Amino acid sequence: NNNDRMFYGLLSCRVYDQLYIKRCHKCQGFGHYAKDCSHSTCCGICASTSHETFNCPHKNAENVESVYSCCNCSKSGKTGEALKHPSFSNECPEYRLRQEKLKSSLSYYSKN
């Protein structure tokens, strides 16, 4: 399958898209950066609204994974195990949804 390769003469190179979604480090929301944010603070590690991620008291804890809670998944109504990741995770369902929306807006990703 040559769908992930680009050919130039006799050369063949593997190519892939790196789709970047803007994420605010203040509220963890998508589509803007902290300098432009007017939303409330939400910690990207524990989803607390009382501190920002860089001030999280859990960030250096041995069991930091046990306090992970995603602001974006919480805002979208997910509960329980669906929240057990940091807001900055590439595995976040909300982040992946944003990536899929971006892909669908690119003509070369459309299914023929």
mmCIF file with all atom_site columns, C-alpha atoms in Angstrom:
data_model
loop_
_atom_site.group_PDB
_atom_site.id
_atom_site.type_symbol
_atom_site.label_atom_id
_atom_site.label_alt_id
_atom_site.label_comp_id
_atom_site.label_asym_id
_atom_site.label_entity_id
_atom_site.label_seq_id
_atom_site.pdbx_PDB_ins_code
_atom_site.Cartn_x
_atom_site.Cartn_y
_atom_site.Cartn_z
_atom_site.occupancy
_atom_site.B_iso_or_equiv
_atom_site.pdbx_formal_charge
_atom_site.auth_seq_id
_atom_site.auth_comp_id
_atom_site.auth_asym_id
_atom_site.auth_atom_id
_atom_site.pdbx_PDB_model_num
ATOM 1   C CA . ASN A 1 1   ? 0.000   0.000  0.000  1.00 0.00 ? 1   ASN A CA 1
ATOM 2   C CA . ASN A 1 2   ? 1.543   3.311  -1.118 1.00 0.00 ? 2   ASN A CA 1
ATOM 3   C CA . ASN A 1 3   ? -1.033  5.664  0.429  1.00 0.00 ? 3   ASN A CA 1
ATOM 4   C CA . ASP A 1 4   ? 1.442   6.867  3.049  1.00 0.00 ? 4   ASP A CA 1
ATOM 5   C CA . ARG A 1 5   ? 4.342   7.422  0.644  1.00 0.00 ? 5   ARG A CA 1
ATOM 6   C CA . MET A 1 6   ? 5.366   10.248 -1.633 1.00 0.00 ? 6   MET A CA 1
ATOM 7   C CA . PHE A 1 7   ? 7.377   9.529  -4.753 1.00 0.00 ? 7   PHE A CA 1
ATOM 8   C CA . TYR A 1 8   ? 9.903   11.832 -6.369 1.00 0.00 ? 8   TYR A CA 1
ATOM 9   C CA . GLY A 1 9   ? 11.627  10.198 -9.298 1.00 0.00 ? 9   GLY A CA 1
ATOM 10  C CA . LEU A 1 10  ? 13.110  6.970  -7.956 1.00 0.00 ? 10  LEU A CA 1
ATOM 11  C CA . LEU A 1 11  ? 12.913  8.152  -4.333 1.00 0.00 ? 11  LEU A CA 1
ATOM 12  C CA . SER A 1 12  ? 10.116  7.143  -1.997 1.00 0.00 ? 12  SER A CA 1
ATOM 13  C CA . CYS A 1 13  ? 9.461   8.849  1.337  1.00 0.00 ? 13  CYS A CA 1
ATOM 14  C CA . ARG A 1 14  ? 6.961   7.992  4.037  1.00 0.00 ? 14  ARG A CA 1
ATOM 15  C CA . VAL A 1 15  ? 4.739   10.970 4.837  1.00 0.00 ? 15  VAL A CA 1
ATOM 16  C CA . TYR A 1 16  ? 2.124   11.721 7.453  1.00 0.00 ? 16  TYR A CA 1
ATOM 17  C CA . ASP A 1 17  ? 0.125   14.697 8.653  1.00 0.00 ? 17  ASP A CA 1
ATOM 18  C CA . GLN A 1 18  ? 0.698   16.118 12.067 1.00 0.00 ? 18  GLN A CA 1
ATOM 19  C CA . LEU A 1 19  ? -2.587  17.797 12.873 1.00 0.00 ? 19  LEU A CA 1
ATOM 20  C CA . TYR A 1 20  ? -2.215  20.325 15.649 1.00 0.00 ? 20  TYR A CA 1
ATOM 21  C CA . ILE A 1 21  ? -5.210  21.487 17.642 1.00 0.00 ? 21  ILE A CA 1
ATOM 22  C CA . LYS A 1 22  ? -4.791  24.687 19.650 1.00 0.00 ? 22  LYS A CA 1
ATOM 23  C CA . ARG A 1 23  ? -5.304  24.090 23.362 1.00 0.00 ? 23  ARG A CA 1
ATOM 24  C CA . CYS A 1 24  ? -5.385  26.709 26.080 1.00 0.00 ? 24  CYS A CA 1
ATOM 25  C CA . HIS A 1 25  ? -3.120  26.075 29.067 1.00 0.00 ? 25  HIS A CA 1
ATOM 26  C CA . LYS A 1 26  ? -5.431  28.111 31.307 1.00 0.00 ? 26  LYS A CA 1
ATOM 27  C CA . CYS A 1 27  ? -8.884  26.570 30.733 1.00 0.00 ? 27  CYS A CA 1
ATOM 28  C CA . GLN A 1 28  ? -7.720  23.509 28.681 1.00 0.00 ? 28  GLN A CA 1
ATOM 29  C CA . GLY A 1 29  ? -10.280 24.428 26.001 1.00 0.00 ? 29  GLY A CA 1
ATOM 30  C CA . PHE A 1 30  ? -9.604  24.014 22.301 1.00 0.00 ? 30  PHE A CA 1
ATOM 31  C CA . GLY A 1 31  ? -9.269  26.648 19.592 1.00 0.00 ? 31  GLY A CA 1
ATOM 32  C CA . HIS A 1 32  ? -7.423  29.356 21.512 1.00 0.00 ? 32  HIS A CA 1
ATOM 33  C CA . TYR A 1 33  ? -4.351  29.994 23.655 1.00 0.00 ? 33  TYR A CA 1
ATOM 34  C CA . ALA A 1 34  ? -4.095  31.204 27.264 1.00 0.00 ? 34  ALA A CA 1
ATOM 35  C CA . LYS A 1 35  ? -3.158  34.760 26.271 1.00 0.00 ? 35  LYS A CA 1
ATOM 36  C CA . ASP A 1 36  ? -6.554  35.091 24.536 1.00 0.00 ? 36  ASP A CA 1
ATOM 37  C CA . CYS A 1 37  ? -8.569  33.172 27.160 1.00 0.00 ? 37  CYS A CA 1
ATOM 38  C CA . SER A 1 38  ? -11.569 34.662 28.951 1.00 0.00 ? 38  SER A CA 1
ATOM 39  C CA . HIS A 1 39  ? -12.717 31.366 30.531 1.00 0.00 ? 39  HIS A CA 1
ATOM 40  C CA . SER A 1 40  ? -12.253 30.101 34.088 1.00 0.00 ? 40  SER A CA 1
ATOM 41  C CA . THR A 1 41  ? -9.082  28.277 35.078 1.00 0.00 ? 41  THR A CA 1
ATOM 42  C CA . CYS A 1 42  ? -9.072  24.480 34.935 1.00 0.00 ? 42  CYS A CA 1
ATOM 43  C CA . CYS A 1 43  ? -6.052  22.362 35.901 1.00 0.00 ? 43  CYS A CA 1
ATOM 44  C CA . GLY A 1 44  ? -4.972  20.011 33.094 1.00 0.00 ? 44  GLY A CA 1
ATOM 45  C CA . ILE A 1 45  ? -3.953  17.352 35.618 1.00 0.00 ? 45  ILE A CA 1
ATOM 46  C CA . CYS A 1 46  ? -6.741  17.177 38.209 1.00 0.00 ? 46  CYS A CA 1
ATOM 47  C CA . ALA A 1 47  ? -9.440  19.449 36.674 1.00 0.00 ? 47  ALA A CA 1
ATOM 48  C CA . SER A 1 48  ? -9.485  21.700 39.746 1.00 0.00 ? 48  SER A CA 1
ATOM 49  C CA . THR A 1 49  ? -10.696 25.242 39.161 1.00 0.00 ? 49  THR A CA 1
ATOM 50  C CA . SER A 1 50  ? -8.627  26.588 42.068 1.00 0.00 ? 50  SER A CA 1
ATOM 51  C CA . HIS A 1 51  ? -5.229  26.470 40.331 1.00 0.00 ? 51  HIS A CA 1
ATOM 52  C CA . GLU A 1 52  ? -3.588  26.270 36.916 1.00 0.00 ? 52  GLU A CA 1
ATOM 53  C CA . THR A 1 53  ? -1.719  23.162 35.724 1.00 0.00 ? 53  THR A CA 1
ATOM 54  C CA . PHE A 1 54  ? 1.776   24.486 36.494 1.00 0.00 ? 54  PHE A CA 1
ATOM 55  C CA . ASN A 1 55  ? 0.713   25.045 40.132 1.00 0.00 ? 55  ASN A CA 1
ATOM 56  C CA . CYS A 1 56  ? -0.979  21.665 40.578 1.00 0.00 ? 56  CYS A CA 1
ATOM 57  C CA . PRO A 1 57  ? -0.051  20.153 43.950 1.00 0.00 ? 57  PRO A CA 1
ATOM 58  C CA . HIS A 1 58  ? -0.326  16.664 42.401 1.00 0.00 ? 58  HIS A CA 1
ATOM 59  C CA . LYS A 1 59  ? 1.996   17.120 39.410 1.00 0.00 ? 59  LYS A CA 1
ATOM 60  C CA . ASN A 1 60  ? 5.069   15.621 41.102 1.00 0.00 ? 60  ASN A CA 1
ATOM 61  C CA . ALA A 1 61  ? 3.246   13.022 43.187 1.00 0.00 ? 61  ALA A CA 1
ATOM 62  C CA . GLU A 1 62  ? 4.177   9.360  42.777 1.00 0.00 ? 62  GLU A CA 1
ATOM 63  C CA . ASN A 1 63  ? 0.549   8.444  42.149 1.00 0.00 ? 63  ASN A CA 1
ATOM 64  C CA . VAL A 1 64  ? -0.304  11.373 39.862 1.00 0.00 ? 64  VAL A CA 1
ATOM 65  C CA . GLU A 1 65  ? -2.186  8.999  37.528 1.00 0.00 ? 65  GLU A CA 1
ATOM 66  C CA . SER A 1 66  ? -4.755  8.427  40.275 1.00 0.00 ? 66  SER A CA 1
ATOM 67  C CA . VAL A 1 67  ? -5.796  12.102 40.258 1.00 0.00 ? 67  VAL A CA 1
ATOM 68  C CA . TYR A 1 68  ? -5.958  12.574 36.477 1.00 0.00 ? 68  TYR A CA 1
ATOM 69  C CA . SER A 1 69  ? -9.213  14.150 35.431 1.00 0.00 ? 69  SER A CA 1
ATOM 70  C CA . CYS A 1 70  ? -9.905  15.735 32.045 1.00 0.00 ? 70  CYS A CA 1
ATOM 71  C CA . CYS A 1 71  ? -11.605 19.141 31.954 1.00 0.00 ? 71  CYS A CA 1
ATOM 72  C CA . ASN A 1 72  ? -12.784 18.710 28.361 1.00 0.00 ? 72  ASN A CA 1
ATOM 73  C CA . CYS A 1 73  ? -14.319 15.271 28.847 1.00 0.00 ? 73  CYS A CA 1
ATOM 74  C CA . SER A 1 74  ? -16.015 16.501 32.008 1.00 0.00 ? 74  SER A CA 1
ATOM 75  C CA . LYS A 1 75  ? -17.459 19.521 30.158 1.00 0.00 ? 75  LYS A CA 1
ATOM 76  C CA . SER A 1 76  ? -18.807 17.187 27.457 1.00 0.00 ? 76  SER A CA 1
ATOM 77  C CA . GLY A 1 77  ? -20.671 15.087 30.045 1.00 0.00 ? 77  GLY A CA 1
ATOM 78  C CA . LYS A 1 78  ? -18.374 12.072 30.340 1.00 0.00 ? 78  LYS A CA 1
ATOM 79  C CA . THR A 1 79  ? -18.013 10.488 33.776 1.00 0.00 ? 79  THR A CA 1
ATOM 80  C CA . GLY A 1 80  ? -16.001 7.855  35.646 1.00 0.00 ? 80  GLY A CA 1
ATOM 81  C CA . GLU A 1 81  ? -13.171 6.103  33.811 1.00 0.00 ? 81  GLU A CA 1
ATOM 82  C CA . ALA A 1 82  ? -13.699 8.289  30.734 1.00 0.00 ? 82  ALA A CA 1
ATOM 83  C CA . LEU A 1 83  ? -12.179 11.185 32.712 1.00 0.00 ? 83  LEU A CA 1
ATOM 84  C CA . LYS A 1 84  ? -9.052  9.332  33.901 1.00 0.00 ? 84  LYS A CA 1
ATOM 85  C CA . HIS A 1 85  ? -6.474  11.093 31.733 1.00 0.00 ? 85  HIS A CA 1
ATOM 86  C CA . PRO A 1 86  ? -4.905  14.546 31.797 1.00 0.00 ? 86  PRO A CA 1
ATOM 87  C CA . SER A 1 87  ? -6.492  17.221 29.632 1.00 0.00 ? 87  SER A CA 1
ATOM 88  C CA . PHE A 1 88  ? -3.315  17.439 27.554 1.00 0.00 ? 88  PHE A CA 1
ATOM 89  C CA . SER A 1 89  ? -3.350  13.735 26.582 1.00 0.00 ? 89  SER A CA 1
ATOM 90  C CA . ASN A 1 90  ? -3.228  12.894 22.874 1.00 0.00 ? 90  ASN A CA 1
ATOM 91  C CA . GLU A 1 91  ? -5.517  9.962  23.765 1.00 0.00 ? 91  GLU A CA 1
ATOM 92  C CA . CYS A 1 92  ? -8.280  12.271 25.031 1.00 0.00 ? 92  CYS A CA 1
ATOM 93  C CA . PRO A 1 93  ? -11.559 11.465 23.226 1.00 0.00 ? 93  PRO A CA 1
ATOM 94  C CA . GLU A 1 94  ? -12.416 15.178 22.974 1.00 0.00 ? 94  GLU A CA 1
ATOM 95  C CA . TYR A 1 95  ? -8.992  15.958 21.481 1.00 0.00 ? 95  TYR A CA 1
ATOM 96  C CA . ARG A 1 96  ? -9.416  13.117 18.992 1.00 0.00 ? 96  ARG A CA 1
ATOM 97  C CA . LEU A 1 97  ? -12.879 14.395 18.098 1.00 0.00 ? 97  LEU A CA 1
ATOM 98  C CA . ARG A 1 98  ? -11.336 17.800 17.309 1.00 0.00 ? 98  ARG A CA 1
ATOM 99  C CA . GLN A 1 99  ? -8.708  16.095 15.157 1.00 0.00 ? 99  GLN A CA 1
ATOM 100 C CA . GLU A 1 100 ? -11.420 14.241 13.232 1.00 0.00 ? 100 GLU A CA 1
ATOM 101 C CA . LYS A 1 101 ? -13.328 17.493 12.696 1.00 0.00 ? 101 LYS A CA 1
ATOM 102 C CA . LEU A 1 102 ? -10.149 19.089 11.350 1.00 0.00 ? 102 LEU A CA 1
ATOM 103 C CA . LYS A 1 103 ? -9.521  16.120 9.061  1.00 0.00 ? 103 LYS A CA 1
ATOM 104 C CA . SER A 1 104 ? -13.058 16.314 7.694  1.00 0.00 ? 104 SER A CA 1
ATOM 105 C CA . SER A 1 105 ? -12.454 19.959 6.753  1.00 0.00 ? 105 SER A CA 1
ATOM 106 C CA . LEU A 1 106 ? -9.413  19.021 4.627  1.00 0.00 ? 106 LEU A CA 1
ATOM 107 C CA . SER A 1 107 ? -10.271 18.015 1.087  1.00 0.00 ? 107 SER A CA 1
ATOM 108 C CA . TYR A 1 108 ? -7.523  15.395 0.807  1.00 0.00 ? 108 TYR A CA 1
ATOM 109 C CA . TYR A 1 109 ? -8.988  13.499 3.762  1.00 0.00 ? 109 TYR A CA 1
ATOM 110 C CA . SER A 1 110 ? -12.390 13.096 2.165  1.00 0.00 ? 110 SER A CA 1
ATOM 111 C CA . LYS A 1 111 ? -13.345 9.524  1.369  1.00 0.00 ? 111 LYS A CA 1
ATOM 112 C CA . ASN A 1 112 ? -13.744 8.806  -2.352 1.00 0.00 ? 112 ASN A CA 1
#
